XYZ file of C-alpha atoms in Angstrom:
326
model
C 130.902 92.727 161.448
C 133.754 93.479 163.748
C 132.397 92.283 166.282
C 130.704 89.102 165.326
C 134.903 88.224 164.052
C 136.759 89.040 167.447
C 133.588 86.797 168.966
C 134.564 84.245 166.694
C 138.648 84.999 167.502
C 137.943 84.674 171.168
C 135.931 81.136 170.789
C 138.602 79.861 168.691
C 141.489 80.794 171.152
C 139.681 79.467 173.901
C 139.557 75.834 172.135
C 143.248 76.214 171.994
C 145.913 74.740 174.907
C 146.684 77.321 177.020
C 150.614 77.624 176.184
C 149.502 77.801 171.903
C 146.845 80.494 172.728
C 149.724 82.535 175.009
C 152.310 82.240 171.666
C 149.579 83.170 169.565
C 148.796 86.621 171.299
C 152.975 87.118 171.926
C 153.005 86.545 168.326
C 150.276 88.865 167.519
C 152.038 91.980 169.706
C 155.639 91.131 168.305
C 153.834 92.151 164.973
C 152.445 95.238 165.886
C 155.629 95.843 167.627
C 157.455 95.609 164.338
C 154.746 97.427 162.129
C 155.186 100.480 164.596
C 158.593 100.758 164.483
C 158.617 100.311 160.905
C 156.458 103.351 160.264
C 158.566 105.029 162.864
C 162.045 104.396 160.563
C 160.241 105.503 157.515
C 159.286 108.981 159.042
C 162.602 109.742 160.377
C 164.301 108.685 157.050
C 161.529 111.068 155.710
C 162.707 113.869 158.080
C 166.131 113.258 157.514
C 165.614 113.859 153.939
C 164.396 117.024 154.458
C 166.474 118.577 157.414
C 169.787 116.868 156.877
C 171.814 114.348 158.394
C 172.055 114.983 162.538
C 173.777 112.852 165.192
C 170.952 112.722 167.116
C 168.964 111.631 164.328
C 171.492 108.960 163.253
C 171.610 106.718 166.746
C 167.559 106.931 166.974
C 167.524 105.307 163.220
C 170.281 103.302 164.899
C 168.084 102.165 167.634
C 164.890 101.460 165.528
C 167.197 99.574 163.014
C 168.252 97.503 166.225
C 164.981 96.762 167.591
C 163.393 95.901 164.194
C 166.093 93.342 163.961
C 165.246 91.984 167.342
C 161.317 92.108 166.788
C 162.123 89.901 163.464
C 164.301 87.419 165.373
C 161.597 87.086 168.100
C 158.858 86.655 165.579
C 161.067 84.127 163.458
C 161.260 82.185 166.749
C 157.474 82.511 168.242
C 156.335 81.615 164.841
C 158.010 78.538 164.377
C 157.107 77.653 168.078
C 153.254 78.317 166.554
C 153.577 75.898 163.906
C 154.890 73.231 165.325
C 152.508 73.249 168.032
C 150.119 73.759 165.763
C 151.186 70.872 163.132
C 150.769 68.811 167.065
C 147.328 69.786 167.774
C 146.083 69.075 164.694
C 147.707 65.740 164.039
C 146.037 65.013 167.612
C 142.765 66.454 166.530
C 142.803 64.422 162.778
C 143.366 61.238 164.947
C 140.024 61.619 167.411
C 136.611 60.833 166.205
C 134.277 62.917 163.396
C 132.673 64.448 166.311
C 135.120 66.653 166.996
C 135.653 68.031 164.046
C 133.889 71.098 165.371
C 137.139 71.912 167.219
C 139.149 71.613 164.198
C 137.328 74.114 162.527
C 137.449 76.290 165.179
C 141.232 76.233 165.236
C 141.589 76.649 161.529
C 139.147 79.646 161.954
C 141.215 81.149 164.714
C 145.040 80.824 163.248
C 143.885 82.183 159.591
C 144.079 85.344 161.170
C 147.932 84.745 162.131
C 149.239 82.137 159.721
C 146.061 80.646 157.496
C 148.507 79.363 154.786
C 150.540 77.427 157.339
C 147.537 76.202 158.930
C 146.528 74.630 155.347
C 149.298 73.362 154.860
C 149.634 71.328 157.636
C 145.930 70.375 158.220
C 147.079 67.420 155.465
C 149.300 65.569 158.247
C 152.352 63.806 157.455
C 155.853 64.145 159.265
C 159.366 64.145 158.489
C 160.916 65.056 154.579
C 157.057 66.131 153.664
C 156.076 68.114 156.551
C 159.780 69.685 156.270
C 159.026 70.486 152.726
C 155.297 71.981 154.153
C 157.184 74.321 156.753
C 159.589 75.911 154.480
C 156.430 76.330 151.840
C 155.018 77.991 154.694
C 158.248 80.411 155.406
C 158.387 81.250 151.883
C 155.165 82.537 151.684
C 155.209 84.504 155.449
C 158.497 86.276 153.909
C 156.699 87.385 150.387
C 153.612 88.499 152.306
C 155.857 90.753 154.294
C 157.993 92.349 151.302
C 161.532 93.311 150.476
C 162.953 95.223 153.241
C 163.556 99.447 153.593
C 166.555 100.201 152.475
C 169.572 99.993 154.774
C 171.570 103.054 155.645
C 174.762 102.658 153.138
C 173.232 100.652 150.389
C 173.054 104.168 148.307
C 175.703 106.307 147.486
C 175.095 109.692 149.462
C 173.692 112.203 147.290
C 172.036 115.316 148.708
C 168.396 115.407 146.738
C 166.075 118.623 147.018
C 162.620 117.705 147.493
C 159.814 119.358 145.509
C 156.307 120.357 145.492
C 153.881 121.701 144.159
C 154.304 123.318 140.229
C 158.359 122.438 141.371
C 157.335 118.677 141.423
C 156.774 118.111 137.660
C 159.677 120.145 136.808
C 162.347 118.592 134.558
C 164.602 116.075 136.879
C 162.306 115.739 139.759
C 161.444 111.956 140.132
C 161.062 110.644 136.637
C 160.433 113.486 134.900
C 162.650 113.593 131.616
C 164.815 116.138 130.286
C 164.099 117.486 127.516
C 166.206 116.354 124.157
C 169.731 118.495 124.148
C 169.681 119.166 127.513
C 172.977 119.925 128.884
C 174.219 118.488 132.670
C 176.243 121.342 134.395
C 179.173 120.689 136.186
C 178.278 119.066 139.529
C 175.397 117.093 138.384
C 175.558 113.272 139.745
C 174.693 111.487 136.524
C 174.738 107.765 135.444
C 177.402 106.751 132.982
C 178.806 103.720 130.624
C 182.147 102.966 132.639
C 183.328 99.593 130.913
C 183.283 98.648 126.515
C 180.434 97.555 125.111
C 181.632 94.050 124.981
C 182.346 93.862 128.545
C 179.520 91.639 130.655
C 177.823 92.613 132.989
C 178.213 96.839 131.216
C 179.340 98.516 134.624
C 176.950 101.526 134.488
C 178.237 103.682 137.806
C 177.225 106.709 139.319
C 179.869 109.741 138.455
C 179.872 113.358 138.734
C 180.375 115.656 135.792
C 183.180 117.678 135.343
C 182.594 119.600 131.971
C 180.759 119.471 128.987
C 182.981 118.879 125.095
C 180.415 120.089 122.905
C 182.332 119.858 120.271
C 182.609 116.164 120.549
C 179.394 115.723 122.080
C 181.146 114.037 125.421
C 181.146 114.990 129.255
C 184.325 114.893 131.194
C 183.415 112.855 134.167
C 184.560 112.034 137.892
C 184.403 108.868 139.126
C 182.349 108.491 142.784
C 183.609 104.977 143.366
C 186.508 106.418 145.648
C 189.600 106.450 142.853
C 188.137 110.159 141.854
C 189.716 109.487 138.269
C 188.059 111.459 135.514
C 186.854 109.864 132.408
C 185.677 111.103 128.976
C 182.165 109.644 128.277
C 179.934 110.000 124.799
C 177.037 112.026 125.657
C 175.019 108.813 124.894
C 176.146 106.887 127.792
C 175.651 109.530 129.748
C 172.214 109.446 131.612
C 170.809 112.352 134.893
C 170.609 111.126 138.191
C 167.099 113.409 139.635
C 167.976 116.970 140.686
C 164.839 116.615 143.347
C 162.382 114.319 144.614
C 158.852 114.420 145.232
C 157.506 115.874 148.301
C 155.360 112.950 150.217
C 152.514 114.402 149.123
C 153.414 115.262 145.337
C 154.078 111.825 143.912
C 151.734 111.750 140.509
C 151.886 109.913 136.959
C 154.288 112.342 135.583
C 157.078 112.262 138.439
C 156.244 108.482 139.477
C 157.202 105.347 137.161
C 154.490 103.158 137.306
C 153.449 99.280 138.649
C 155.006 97.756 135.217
C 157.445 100.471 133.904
C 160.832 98.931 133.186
C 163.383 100.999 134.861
C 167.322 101.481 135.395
C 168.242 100.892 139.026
C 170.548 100.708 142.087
C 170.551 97.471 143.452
C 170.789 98.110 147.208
C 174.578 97.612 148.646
C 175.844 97.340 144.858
C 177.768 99.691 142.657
C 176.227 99.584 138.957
C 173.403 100.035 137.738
C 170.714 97.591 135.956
C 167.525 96.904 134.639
C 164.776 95.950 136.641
C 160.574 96.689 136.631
C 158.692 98.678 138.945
C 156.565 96.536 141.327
C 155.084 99.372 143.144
C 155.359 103.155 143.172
C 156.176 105.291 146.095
C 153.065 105.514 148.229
C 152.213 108.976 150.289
C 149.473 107.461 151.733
C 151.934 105.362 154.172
C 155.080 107.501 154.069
C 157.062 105.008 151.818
C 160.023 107.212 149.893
C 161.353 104.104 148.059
C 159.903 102.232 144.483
C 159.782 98.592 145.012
C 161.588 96.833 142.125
C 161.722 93.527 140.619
C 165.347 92.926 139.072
C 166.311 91.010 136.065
C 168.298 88.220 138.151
C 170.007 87.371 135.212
C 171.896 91.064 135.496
C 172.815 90.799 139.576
C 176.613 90.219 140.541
C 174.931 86.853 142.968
C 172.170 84.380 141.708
C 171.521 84.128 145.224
C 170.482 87.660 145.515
C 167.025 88.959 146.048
C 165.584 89.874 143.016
C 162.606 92.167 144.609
C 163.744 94.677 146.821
C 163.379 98.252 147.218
C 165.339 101.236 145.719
C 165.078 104.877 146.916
C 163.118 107.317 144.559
C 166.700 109.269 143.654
C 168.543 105.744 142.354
C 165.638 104.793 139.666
C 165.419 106.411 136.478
C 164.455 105.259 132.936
C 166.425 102.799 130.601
C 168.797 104.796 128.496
C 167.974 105.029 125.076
C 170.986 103.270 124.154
C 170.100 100.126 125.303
C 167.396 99.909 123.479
C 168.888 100.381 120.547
């Protein structure tokens, strides 16, 4: 039980030297530090949403964003502190006869419950280019366990969405619901269109607003949102909705959500154009997270040194247009 654990916790931190076990518990608070004021960013993004941009709003998101950046800093630095002291102890421990293997144990038991993959990894000894090689295994692993970051405050193009729910919430442009076949985007609509040939490479597929429909030659007359304001005439088939509303926190379901698998169109945080990329994980309710994570094709990002995984707001994610799948 719970109980019978924290027992074991406390017997393992009390075979540890004193300045290891003090790290370990800094460590431990620097986490739940950073959780907290993780959840705390997400609900006043949430509220934002809602209630609209306010100053005072703006520097407390200012000062979370400035303190999570601290807290990760701090961590970065007590962890690495950990290991080494860790990768220490247990060298001394290896060296020291079977009997005390007891201890060993004991240590492994306690740091699995901060850092049980670095532990392993350096419970095999060794020093210099190989241990290196351990510790960066081991930072790999402590930044995929965390996950891509929120997004950032002017990674997205700022775009007013309502936010539905109820019977509103599978309506036609909330989340990922579709419209239906002919439908026509009135003037004002933020929509998703083919800016560059179709031989250019990478296709620069931007966000634009629309000006007018030509039905006559099936074609929108479109503004461009990249700061020139030129307009451009677009075939209707390169021409794909931007959501007219999001979800409510409590409204996401199967028909206004793209699924863990669903290939999707996408924003890539801090870019311009959009690209392909497959849905990781939904937007949750249950912990207040507005944003899809996303895996991008890395083959389609402007850097091969971006981050491929990362998360995209619910209002910059919609599904592949039709024409590239032709």
């Amino acid at each position: 039980g719970g109980s019978t654990r924290s027992e074991h916790e406390q017997l393992g931190m009390s075979l540890l030297p004193s300045d290891l076990s003090s790290k370990l518990h800094e460590l431990r608070s620097v986490l739940r530090q950073s959780g907290d004021a993780t959840v705390q960013i997400n609900r006043l993004r949430e509220q934002l949403a809602v209630s609209g941009p306010t100053s005072i709003g703006a520097q407390r998101l200012d000062h979370l964003y400035t303190r999570t950046i601290n807290l990760a800093s701090e961590e970065f630095n007590l962890t690495a502190a950990c290991v080494r002291d860790l990768e220490s102890l247990l060298r001394s421990v290896s060296s020291t006869k079977r009997g005390s293997g007891n201890n060993l144990s004991s240590v492994r038991e306690h740091s699995g419950g901060v850092q049980s993959e670095g532990t392993a990894a350096l419970s095999t000894g060794g020093s210099g280019a190989g241990s290196k090689v351990k510790k960066q295994r081991v930072a790999a692993d402590s930044e995929e366990k965390k996950g891509p970051p929120s997004p950032m405050p002017g990674d997205f193009p700022d775009v007013n969405f309502s936010v539905s729910s109820g019977a509103a919430s599978t309506e036609v442009l909330c989340g990922a619901v579709p419209p239906a076949q002919g439908y026509v985007y009135a003037p004002g609509t933020h929509v998703v269109a083919r800016m560059s040939g179709p031989k250019v490479t990478p296709q620069q597929w931007l966000v634009a607003v629309v000006v007018r429909h030509v039905p006559a030659k099936s074609k929108y007359v479109l503004r461009d949102e990249g700061g020139t304001n030129k307009q451009h005439t677009i075939t209707s088939k390169y021409v794909v909705p931007l959501p007219l509303a999001i979800p409510a926190q409590n409204a996401y379901n199967t028909r206004n959500t793209f699924q863990a698998g669903t290939p999707v169109f996408a924003m890539y945080p801090g870019g311009a154009r959009f690209s392909r990329a497959t849905v990781v994980t939904p937007p949750q309710g249950s912990d207040g997270r507005r944003s899809y994570v996303l895996n991008f094709n890395a083959s389609e990002l402007d850097s091969p040194a971006a981050q491929s995984v990362v998360c995209v707001p619910v209002g910059f994610v919609i599904s592949v247009p039709s024409c590239l799948n032709e």
